[in-house]
Coordinates of C-alpha atoms in Angstrom, one line a residue:
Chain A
X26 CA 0.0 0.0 0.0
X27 CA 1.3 3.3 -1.2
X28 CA 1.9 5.4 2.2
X29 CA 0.5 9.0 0.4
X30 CA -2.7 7.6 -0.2
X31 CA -3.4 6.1 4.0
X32 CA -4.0 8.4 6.5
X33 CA -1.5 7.9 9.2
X34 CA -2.3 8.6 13.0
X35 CA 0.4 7.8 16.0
X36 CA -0.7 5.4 18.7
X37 CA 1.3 4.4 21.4
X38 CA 4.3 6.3 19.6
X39 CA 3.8 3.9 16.8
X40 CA 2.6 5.2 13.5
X41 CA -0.3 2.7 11.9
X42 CA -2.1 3.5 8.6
X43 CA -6.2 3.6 8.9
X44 CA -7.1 1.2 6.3
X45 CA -4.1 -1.1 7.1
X46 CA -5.4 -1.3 10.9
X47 CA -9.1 -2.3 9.1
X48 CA -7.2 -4.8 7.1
X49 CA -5.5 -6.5 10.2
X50 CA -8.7 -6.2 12.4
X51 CA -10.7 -8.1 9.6
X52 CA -8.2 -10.5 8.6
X53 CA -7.2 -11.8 12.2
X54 CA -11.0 -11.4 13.9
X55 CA -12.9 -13.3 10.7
X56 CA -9.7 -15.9 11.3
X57 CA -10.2 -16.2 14.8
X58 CA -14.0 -16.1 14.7
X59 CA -14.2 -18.9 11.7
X60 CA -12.0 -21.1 14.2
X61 CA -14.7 -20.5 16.7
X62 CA -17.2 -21.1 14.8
X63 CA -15.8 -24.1 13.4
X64 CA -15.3 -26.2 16.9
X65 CA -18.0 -28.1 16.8
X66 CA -18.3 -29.9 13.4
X67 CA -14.6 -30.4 14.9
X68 CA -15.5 -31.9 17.9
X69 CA -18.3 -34.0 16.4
X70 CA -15.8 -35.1 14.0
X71 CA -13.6 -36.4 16.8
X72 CA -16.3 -37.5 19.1
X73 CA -15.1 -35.4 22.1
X74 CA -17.8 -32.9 22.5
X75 CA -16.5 -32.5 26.1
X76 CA -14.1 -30.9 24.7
X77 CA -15.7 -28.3 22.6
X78 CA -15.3 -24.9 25.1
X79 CA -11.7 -25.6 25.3
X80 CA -11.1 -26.5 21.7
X81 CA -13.3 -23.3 20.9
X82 CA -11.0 -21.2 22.5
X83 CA -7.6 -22.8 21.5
X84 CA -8.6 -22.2 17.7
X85 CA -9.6 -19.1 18.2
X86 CA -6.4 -17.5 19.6
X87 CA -4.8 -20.3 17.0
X88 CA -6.7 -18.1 14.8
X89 CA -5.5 -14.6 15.8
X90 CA -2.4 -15.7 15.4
X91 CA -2.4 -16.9 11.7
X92 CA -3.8 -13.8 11.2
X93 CA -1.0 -12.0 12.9
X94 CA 1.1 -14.1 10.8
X95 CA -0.8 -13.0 7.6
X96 CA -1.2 -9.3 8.6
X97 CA 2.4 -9.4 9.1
X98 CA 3.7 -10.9 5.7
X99 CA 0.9 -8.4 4.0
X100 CA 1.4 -5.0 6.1
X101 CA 4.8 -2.7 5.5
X102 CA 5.6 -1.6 9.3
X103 CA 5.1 2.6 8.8
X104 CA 8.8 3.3 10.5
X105 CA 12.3 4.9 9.4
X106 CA 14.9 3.2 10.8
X107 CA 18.2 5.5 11.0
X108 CA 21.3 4.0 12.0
X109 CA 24.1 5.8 13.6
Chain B
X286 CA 2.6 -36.4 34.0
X287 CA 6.5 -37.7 34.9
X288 CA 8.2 -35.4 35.9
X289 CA 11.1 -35.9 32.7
X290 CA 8.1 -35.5 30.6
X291 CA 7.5 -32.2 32.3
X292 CA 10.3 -30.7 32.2
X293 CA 10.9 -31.5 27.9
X294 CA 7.1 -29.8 27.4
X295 CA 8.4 -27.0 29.6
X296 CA 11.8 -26.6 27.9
X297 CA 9.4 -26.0 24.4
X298 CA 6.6 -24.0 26.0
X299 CA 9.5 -21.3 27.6
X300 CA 11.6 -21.4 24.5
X301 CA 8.9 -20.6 22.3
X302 CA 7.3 -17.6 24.9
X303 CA 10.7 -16.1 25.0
X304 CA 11.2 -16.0 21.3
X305 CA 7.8 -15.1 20.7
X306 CA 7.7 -12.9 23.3
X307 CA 11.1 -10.9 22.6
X308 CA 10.2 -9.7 19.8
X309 CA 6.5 -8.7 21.2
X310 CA 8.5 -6.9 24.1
X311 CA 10.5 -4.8 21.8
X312 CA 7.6 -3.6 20.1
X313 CA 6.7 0.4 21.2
X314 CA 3.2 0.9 23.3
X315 CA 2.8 -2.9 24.0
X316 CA 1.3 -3.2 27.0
X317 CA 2.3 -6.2 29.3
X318 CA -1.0 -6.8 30.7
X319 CA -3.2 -6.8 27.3
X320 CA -0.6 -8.8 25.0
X321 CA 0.0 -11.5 28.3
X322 CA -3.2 -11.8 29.4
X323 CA -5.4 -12.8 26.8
X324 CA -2.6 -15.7 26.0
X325 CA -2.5 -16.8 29.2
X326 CA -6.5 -17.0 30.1
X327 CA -7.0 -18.5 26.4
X328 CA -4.7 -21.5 27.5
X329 CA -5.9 -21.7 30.6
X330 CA -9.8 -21.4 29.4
X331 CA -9.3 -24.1 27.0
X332 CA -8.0 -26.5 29.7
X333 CA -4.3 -26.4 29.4
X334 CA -2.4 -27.6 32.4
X335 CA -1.9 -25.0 34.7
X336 CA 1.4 -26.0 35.7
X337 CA 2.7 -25.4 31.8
X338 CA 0.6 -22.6 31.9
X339 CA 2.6 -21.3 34.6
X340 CA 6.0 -21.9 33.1
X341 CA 4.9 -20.7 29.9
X342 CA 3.9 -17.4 31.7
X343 CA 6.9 -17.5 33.9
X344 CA 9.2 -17.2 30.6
X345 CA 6.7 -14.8 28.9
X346 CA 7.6 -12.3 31.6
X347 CA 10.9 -12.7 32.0
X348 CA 11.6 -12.4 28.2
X349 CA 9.3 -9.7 27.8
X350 CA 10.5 -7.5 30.6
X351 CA 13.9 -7.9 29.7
X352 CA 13.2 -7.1 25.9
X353 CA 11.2 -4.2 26.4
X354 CA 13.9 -2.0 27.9
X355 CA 16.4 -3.1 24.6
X356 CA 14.5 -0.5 22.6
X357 CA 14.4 2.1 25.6
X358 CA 18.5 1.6 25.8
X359 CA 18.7 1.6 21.6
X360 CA 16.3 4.3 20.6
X361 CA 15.0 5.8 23.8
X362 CA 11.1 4.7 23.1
X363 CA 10.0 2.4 25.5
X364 CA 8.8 -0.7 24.9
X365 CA 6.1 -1.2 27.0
X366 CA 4.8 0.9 30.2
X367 CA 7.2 -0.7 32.5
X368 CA 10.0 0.7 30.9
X369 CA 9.1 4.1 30.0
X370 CA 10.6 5.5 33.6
X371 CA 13.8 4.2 32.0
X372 CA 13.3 6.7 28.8
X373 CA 15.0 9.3 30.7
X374 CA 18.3 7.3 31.9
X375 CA 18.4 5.9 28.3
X376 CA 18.4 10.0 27.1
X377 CA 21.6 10.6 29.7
X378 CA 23.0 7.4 28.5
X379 CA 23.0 8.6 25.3
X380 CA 24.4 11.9 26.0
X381 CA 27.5 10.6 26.8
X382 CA 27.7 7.9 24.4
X383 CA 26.8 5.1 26.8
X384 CA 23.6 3.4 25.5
X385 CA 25.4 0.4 24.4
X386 CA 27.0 0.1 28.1
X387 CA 23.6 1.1 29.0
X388 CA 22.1 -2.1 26.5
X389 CA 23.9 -4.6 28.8
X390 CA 23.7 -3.2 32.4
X391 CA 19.6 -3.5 31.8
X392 CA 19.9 -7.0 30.0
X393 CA 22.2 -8.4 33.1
X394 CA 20.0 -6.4 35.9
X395 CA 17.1 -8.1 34.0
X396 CA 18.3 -11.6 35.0
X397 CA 19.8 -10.7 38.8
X398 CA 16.1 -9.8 39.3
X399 CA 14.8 -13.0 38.1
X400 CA 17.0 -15.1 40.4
X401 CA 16.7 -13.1 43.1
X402 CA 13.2 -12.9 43.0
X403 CA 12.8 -16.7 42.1
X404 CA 15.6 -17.4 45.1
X405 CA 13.3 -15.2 47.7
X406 CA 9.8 -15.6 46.6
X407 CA 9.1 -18.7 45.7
X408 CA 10.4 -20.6 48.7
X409 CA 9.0 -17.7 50.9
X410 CA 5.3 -18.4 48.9
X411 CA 5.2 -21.6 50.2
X412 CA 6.2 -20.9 54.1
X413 CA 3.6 -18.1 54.0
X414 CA 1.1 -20.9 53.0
X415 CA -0.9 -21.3 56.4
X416 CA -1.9 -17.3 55.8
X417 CA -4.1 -18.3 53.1
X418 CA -6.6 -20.1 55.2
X419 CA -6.8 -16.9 57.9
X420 CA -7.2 -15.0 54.5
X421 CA -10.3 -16.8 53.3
X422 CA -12.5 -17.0 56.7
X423 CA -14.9 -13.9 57.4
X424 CA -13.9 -11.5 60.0
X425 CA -14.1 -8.0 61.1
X426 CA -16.9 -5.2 61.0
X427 CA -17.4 -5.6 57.7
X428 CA -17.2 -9.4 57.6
X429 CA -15.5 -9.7 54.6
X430 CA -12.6 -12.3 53.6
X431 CA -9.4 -11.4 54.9
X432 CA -7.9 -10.7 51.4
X433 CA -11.0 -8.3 50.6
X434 CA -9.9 -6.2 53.5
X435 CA -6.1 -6.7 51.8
X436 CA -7.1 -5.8 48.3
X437 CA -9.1 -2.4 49.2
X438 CA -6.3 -1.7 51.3
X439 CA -4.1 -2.1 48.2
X440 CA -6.4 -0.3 45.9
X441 CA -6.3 3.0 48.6
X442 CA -2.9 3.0 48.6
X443 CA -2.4 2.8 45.1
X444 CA -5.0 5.3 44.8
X445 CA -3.0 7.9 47.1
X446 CA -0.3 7.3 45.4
X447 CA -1.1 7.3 41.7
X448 CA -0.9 11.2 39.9
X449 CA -4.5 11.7 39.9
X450 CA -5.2 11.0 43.7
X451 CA -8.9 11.8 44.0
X452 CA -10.0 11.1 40.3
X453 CA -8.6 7.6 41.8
X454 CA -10.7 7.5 44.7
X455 CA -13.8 8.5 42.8
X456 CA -13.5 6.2 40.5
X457 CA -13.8 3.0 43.1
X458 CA -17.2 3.0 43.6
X459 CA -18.3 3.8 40.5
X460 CA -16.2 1.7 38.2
X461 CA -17.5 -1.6 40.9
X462 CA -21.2 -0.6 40.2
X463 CA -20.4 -0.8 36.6
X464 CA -18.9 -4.3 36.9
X465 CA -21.5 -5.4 39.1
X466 CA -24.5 -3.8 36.5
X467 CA -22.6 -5.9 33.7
X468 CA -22.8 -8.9 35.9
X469 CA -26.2 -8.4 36.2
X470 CA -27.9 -7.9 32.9
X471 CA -25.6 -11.1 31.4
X472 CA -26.9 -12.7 34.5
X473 CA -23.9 -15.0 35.7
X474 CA -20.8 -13.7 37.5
X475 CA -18.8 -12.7 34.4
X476 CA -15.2 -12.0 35.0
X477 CA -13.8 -12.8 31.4
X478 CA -14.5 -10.3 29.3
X479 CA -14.6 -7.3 32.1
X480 CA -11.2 -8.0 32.5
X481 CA -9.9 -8.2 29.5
X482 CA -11.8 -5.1 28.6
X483 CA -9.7 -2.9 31.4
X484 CA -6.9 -4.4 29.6
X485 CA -7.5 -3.7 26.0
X486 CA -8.9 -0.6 27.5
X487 CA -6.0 2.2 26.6
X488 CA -5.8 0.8 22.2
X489 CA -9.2 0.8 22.0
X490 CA -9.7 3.6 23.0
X491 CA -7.2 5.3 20.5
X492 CA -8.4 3.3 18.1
X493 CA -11.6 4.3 18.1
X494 CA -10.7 7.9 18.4
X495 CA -9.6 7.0 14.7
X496 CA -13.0 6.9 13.6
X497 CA -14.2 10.0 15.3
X498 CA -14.1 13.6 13.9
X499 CA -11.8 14.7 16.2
X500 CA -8.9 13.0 15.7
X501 CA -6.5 15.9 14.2
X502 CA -3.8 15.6 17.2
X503 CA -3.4 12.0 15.9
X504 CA -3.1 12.4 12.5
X505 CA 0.9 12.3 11.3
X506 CA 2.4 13.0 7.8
X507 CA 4.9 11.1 7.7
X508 CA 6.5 7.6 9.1
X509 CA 8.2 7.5 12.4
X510 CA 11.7 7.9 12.1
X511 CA 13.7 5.9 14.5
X512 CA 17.7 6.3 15.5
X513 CA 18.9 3.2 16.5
X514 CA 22.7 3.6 18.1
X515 CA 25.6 2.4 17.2
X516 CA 26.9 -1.4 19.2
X517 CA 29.7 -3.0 18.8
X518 CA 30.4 -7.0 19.8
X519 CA 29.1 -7.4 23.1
X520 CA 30.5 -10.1 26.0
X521 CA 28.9 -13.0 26.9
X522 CA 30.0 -12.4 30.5
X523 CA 27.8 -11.0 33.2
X524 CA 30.0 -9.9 35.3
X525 CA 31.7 -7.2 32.6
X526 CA 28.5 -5.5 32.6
X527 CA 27.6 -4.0 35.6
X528 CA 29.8 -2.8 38.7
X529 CA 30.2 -4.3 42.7
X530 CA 27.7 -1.7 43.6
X531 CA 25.1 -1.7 40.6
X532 CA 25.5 -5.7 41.3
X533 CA 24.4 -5.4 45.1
X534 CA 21.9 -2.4 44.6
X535 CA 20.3 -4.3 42.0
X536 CA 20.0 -7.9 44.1
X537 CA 19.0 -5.7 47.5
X538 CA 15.7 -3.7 45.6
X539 CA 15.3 -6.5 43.3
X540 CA 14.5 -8.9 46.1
X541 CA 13.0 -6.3 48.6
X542 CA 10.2 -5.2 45.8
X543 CA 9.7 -8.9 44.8
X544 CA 7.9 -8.9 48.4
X545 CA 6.5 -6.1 47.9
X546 CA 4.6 -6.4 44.8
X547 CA 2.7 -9.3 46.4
X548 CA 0.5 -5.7 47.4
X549 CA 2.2 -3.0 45.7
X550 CA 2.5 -1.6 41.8
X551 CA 5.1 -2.9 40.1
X552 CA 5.1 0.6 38.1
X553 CA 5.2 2.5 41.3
X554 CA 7.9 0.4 42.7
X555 CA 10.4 0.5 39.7
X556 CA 10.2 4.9 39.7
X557 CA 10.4 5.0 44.0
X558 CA 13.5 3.0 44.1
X559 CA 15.2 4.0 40.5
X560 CA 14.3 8.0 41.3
X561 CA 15.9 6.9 45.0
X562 CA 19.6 5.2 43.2
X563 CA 19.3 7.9 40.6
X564 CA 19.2 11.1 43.2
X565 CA 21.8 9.6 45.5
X566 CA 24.4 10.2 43.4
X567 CA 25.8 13.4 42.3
X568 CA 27.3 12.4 38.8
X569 CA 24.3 12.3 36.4
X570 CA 25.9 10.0 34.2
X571 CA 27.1 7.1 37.1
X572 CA 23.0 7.6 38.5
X573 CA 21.5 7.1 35.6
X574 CA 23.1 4.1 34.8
X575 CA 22.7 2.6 38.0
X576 CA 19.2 3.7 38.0
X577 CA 18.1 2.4 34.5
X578 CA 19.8 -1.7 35.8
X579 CA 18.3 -1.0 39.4
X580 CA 14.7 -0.9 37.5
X581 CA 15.5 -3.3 35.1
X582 CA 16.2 -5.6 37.9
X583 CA 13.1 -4.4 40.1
X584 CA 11.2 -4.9 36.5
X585 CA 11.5 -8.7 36.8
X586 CA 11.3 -9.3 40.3
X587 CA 8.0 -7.5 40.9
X588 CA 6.3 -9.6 38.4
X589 CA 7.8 -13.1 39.4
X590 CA 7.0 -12.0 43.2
X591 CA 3.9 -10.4 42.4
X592 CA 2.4 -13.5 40.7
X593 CA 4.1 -16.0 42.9
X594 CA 3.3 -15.0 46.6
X595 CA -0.4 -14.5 45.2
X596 CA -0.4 -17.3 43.4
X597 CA 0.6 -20.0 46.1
X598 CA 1.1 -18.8 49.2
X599 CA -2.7 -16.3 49.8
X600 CA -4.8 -18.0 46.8
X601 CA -6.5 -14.8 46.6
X602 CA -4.9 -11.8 43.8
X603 CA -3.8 -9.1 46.5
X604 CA -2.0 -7.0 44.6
X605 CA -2.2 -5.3 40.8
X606 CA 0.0 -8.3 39.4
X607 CA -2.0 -10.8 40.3
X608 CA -5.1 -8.7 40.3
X609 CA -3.8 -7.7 36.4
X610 CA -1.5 -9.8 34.5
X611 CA -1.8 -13.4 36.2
X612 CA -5.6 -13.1 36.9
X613 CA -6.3 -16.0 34.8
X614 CA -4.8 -18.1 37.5
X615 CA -7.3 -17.1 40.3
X616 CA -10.9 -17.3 37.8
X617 CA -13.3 -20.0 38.2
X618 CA -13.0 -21.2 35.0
X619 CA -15.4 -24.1 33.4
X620 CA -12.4 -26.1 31.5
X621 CA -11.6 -27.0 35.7
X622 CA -14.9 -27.9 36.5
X623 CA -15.8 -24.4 38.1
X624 CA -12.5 -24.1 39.9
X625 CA -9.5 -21.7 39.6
X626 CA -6.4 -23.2 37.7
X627 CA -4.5 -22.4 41.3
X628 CA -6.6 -24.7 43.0
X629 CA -6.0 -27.6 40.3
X630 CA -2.0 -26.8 40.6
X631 CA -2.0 -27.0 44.3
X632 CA -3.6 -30.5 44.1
X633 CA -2.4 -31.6 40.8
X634 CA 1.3 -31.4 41.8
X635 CA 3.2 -31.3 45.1
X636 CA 5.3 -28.6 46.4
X637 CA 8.9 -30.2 45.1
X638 CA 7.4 -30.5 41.4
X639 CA 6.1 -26.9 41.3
X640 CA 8.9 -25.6 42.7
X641 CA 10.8 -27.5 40.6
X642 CA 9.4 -27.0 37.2
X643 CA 8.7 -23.1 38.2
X644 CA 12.9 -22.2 38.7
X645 CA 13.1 -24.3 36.0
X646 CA 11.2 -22.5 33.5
X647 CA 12.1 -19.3 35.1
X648 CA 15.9 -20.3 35.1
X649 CA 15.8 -21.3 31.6
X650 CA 14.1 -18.1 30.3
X651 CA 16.3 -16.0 31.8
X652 CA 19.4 -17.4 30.2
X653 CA 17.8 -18.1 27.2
X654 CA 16.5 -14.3 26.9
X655 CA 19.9 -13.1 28.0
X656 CA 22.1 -14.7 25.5
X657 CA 19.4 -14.3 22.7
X658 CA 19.7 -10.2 23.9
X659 CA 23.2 -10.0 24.7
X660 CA 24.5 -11.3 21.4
X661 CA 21.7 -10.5 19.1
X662 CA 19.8 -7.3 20.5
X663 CA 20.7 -5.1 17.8
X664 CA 19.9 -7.2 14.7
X665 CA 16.4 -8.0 16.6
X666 CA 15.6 -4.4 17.2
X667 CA 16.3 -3.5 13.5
X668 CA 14.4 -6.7 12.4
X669 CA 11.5 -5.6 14.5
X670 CA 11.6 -2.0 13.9
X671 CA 11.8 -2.9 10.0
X672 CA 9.1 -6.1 9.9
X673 CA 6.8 -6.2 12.4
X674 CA 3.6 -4.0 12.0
X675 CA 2.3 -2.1 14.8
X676 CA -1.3 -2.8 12.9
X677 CA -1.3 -6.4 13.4
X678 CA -0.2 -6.2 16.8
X679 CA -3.2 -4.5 18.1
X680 CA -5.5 -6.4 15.4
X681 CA -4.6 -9.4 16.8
X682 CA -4.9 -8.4 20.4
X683 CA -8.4 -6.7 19.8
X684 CA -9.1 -9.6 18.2
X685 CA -8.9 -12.2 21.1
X686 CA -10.5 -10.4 23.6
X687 CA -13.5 -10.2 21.2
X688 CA -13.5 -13.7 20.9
X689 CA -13.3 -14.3 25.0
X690 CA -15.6 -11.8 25.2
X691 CA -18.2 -13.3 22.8
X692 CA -17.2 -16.8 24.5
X693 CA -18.2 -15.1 28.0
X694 CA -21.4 -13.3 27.3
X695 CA -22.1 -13.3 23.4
X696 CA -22.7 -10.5 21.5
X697 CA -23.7 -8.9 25.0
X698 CA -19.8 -9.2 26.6
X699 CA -18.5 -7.7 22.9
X700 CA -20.6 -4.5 24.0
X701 CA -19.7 -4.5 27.7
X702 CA -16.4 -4.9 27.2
X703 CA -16.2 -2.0 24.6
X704 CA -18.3 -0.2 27.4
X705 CA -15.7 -1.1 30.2
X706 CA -13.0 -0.1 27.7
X707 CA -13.8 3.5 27.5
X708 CA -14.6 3.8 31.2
X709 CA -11.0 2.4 32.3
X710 CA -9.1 4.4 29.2
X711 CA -11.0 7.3 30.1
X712 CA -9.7 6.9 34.1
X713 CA -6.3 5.6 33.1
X714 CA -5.6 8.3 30.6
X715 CA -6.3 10.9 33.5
X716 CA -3.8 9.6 35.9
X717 CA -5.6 6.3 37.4
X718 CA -3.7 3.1 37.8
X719 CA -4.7 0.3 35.9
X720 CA -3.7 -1.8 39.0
X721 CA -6.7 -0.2 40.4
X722 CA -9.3 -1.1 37.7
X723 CA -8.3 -4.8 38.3
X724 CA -8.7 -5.0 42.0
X725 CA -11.7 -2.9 41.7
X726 CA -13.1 -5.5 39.3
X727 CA -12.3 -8.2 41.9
X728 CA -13.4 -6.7 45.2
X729 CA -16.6 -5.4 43.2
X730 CA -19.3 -7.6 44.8
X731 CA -18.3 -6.2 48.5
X732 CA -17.7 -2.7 47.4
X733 CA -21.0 -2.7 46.2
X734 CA -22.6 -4.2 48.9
X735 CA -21.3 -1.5 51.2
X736 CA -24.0 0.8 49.1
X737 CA -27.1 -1.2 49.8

């Protein structure tokens, strides 16, 4: 993404771009949210519904984390690194 | 579980938090509370072993408060809250051309704090055992629990001493009528997604200042620019980084605040003793340094004591570490049947294996943290600093806590907890604690009977 076209803001002394924040947000909630979601077909699947809280939650933050992964790869971090 | 077994699942769990979680700790504006515990109450909600848990969160903090004071030595920004009282020592440092001297005093203060915290407190967690009982049973006026009486004792304290005394002290009993309202329309006792609200708090509140007209004071041009100083090869030797003195200063505070967090802010307790080092000498330079591996050192110790003493010896979260960070270890959560993960570690393991596996993992961390920093802290900085996007950080943060909160309540806890968000940002950015949202949110149901 080109950096003139995103409106930048500075958060926690970190510069972030608007529309690369709304690209991160959607790509690691629908992630983590799918995973959710997706727990109890798993759980049928394997026949352990007792297990389906805990696998909800462990996919989920599985989840996130792909999409951390992914927003990662995809995002350019929006800092000048000077060495002296 | 064998205990062999144990100790390889621990050796993975701590390697991987320490790797993971250097690079999260050298990160600007991550705060240790909301990128530790989501992590932690996600394992421990899904019905992880508390024991690993506890290892795993044991190396999280040790790598992360070690890291987070890498970028405070290299670039003076802070990398999390913990370290921003080191900002200014780090600005001295650099002055004078110290910051890579600077670099290794914190890394090496980092680890005398872990051991002498791990040496004092955990040993002293488990002889102050027989308090936790006294600390459960009603008594007094009020007939609370003994540790209620503890933790609004702690939550006045910190209140008189935070910048914005009285905003602090209004904000008690009206922050607990808001947890206990919550609790009330969802109907159970939710704990979940309040608490991971306070901590998500601060970012979501800038974030959604990002959708609001008035965001002009936020808005930049440009990138942030980012001077990272020069450092040459550095030695693998403690002992060449830090002085007799800086040595003994760091091992007295470092073990004398590991206590003390078990009731006091770790914040508070890193700028009372560093300010103290710092003004008792006259040459800026020599108190700065010693001041910026004094807090480094009190950095690590308050968290391991302030989660340990807690954690085994009251069984009750007494102070804003264990009210904040290592919550998740005191929740009734379902994955234990309705009981807290403490309670399952007390009687899932005995004293020896805890103790055991806990220096262990602690141990292990340390080193592992100091030789990944020592040798590598530059090319980590730059490789964070150039790779790692500030956006997916907080995406990915926001992001669990939605999830736990839609676990906890539905679509109900996603609107509390934005509500609960904006009501702790709103007192923190004014001078409040956080450590006083999260025992606020614990002692809420006796607050608020005081009221009716």
């Amino acid at each position: 993404m080109d950096k003139v076209s995103q409106n930048l803001y500075e958060i926690f002394g970190e510069v972030i771009a608007e529309r690369d924040f709304l690209k991160a947000f959607l790509i690691t909630a629908t992630l983590a949210f799918l995973m959710y979601f997706s727990a109890p077909q798993i759980v049928k699947m394997l026949g352990r519904e007792d297990l389906l809280n805990a696998l909800r939650v462990t996919l989920s933050a599985l989840g996130a984390f792909l999409g951390f992964i992914i927003s990662t790869a995809i995002i350019e971090p929006k800092r000048i690194v000077e060495e002296e | 579980m064998d205990i062999a077994t144990l100790l390889i699942q621990v050796t993975f769990l701590t390697a991987f938090s320490v790797l993971l979680y250097i690079i999260i700790g050298m990160i600007p504006g991550t705060d240790e509370t909301a990128t530790i515990a989501p992590v932690t109450l996600a394992f421990l909600a899904a019905g992880f072993d508390p024991l690993l848990v506890l290892a795993w969160f044991m190396g999280t903090i040790v790598a992360f408060k070690a890291a987070d004071a890498v970028p405070t030595a290299l670039a003076a920004i802070p990398g999390g809250v913990m370290a921003v009282p080191q900002v200014p020592d780090a600005l001295v440092a650099r002055k004078y051309g110290y910051s890579e001297i600077l670099l290794r005093k914190g890394i090496t203060a980092s680890v005398i704090g872990t051991i002498v915290a791990i040496a004092i407190t955990l040993p002293l967690s488990f002889y102050l055992a027989p308090l936790g009982d006294l600390l459960k049973n009603p008594i007094g006026p009020l007939n609370w629990p003994g540790w209620v009486y503890l933790i609004v004792a702690g939550t006045l304290l910190l209140a008189i001493m935070s910048k914005a005394k009285i905003l602090a002290l209004l904000a008690i009993f009206p922050f607990a009528m808001l947890v206990q309202g919550l609790r009330g329309l969802y109907g159970h006792s939710a704990f979940i997604s309040i608490f991971l609200a306070i901590t998500v708090g601060p970012i979501l509140y800038e974030l959604l200042t990002l959708i609001s007209p008035n965001n002009h004071h936020l808005k930049r041009k440009d990138y942030a620019r980012i001077k990272l100083v020069r450092t040459g090869k550095i030695s693998l030797n403690p002992l060449h980084h830090l002085t007799k003195v800086e040595v003994a200063l760091s091992s007295l505070l470092a073990g004398l605040s590991g206590i003390l967090a078990t009731f006091m802010s770790p914040v508070g307790l890193t700028v009372l003793f560093g300010d103290l080092v710092k003004e008792s000498q006259k040459d800026e330079l020599k108190g700065s340094l010693m001041a910026y591996a004094v807090r480094d050192a009190i950095k690590n110790a308050t968290y391991i004591g302030g989660t340990l003493i807690p954690l085994i010896a009251l069984g009750v979260p007494t102070g804003p570490m264990s009210a904040g960070p290592a919550h998740p270890f005191f929740a009734e959560l379902a994955a234990f049947g309705g009981s807290t993960p403490r309670d399952v570690l007390l009687q899932r393991y005995s004293t020896s294996t805890i103790m055991l596996v806990t220096i262990y993992a602690t141990l292990f961390a340390a080193i592992l943290a100091y030789l990944i920093l020592i040798k590598y802290s530059k090319q980590l900085t730059r490789f964070v600093f150039k790779k790692v996007p500030a956006e997916a950080l907080y995406a990915t943060f926001l992001a669990i806590v939605m999830v736990l909160a839609y676990n906890d309540a539905g679509i109900a806890g996603i609107f509390g907890s934005i509500l609960v968000g904006l009501i702790s940002a709103t007192f923190v950015r004014n001078g409040v604690s956080i450590g006083i949202l999260f025992m606020v949110l614990v002692a809420a149901p006796y607050l608020v009977g005081l009221l009716f």
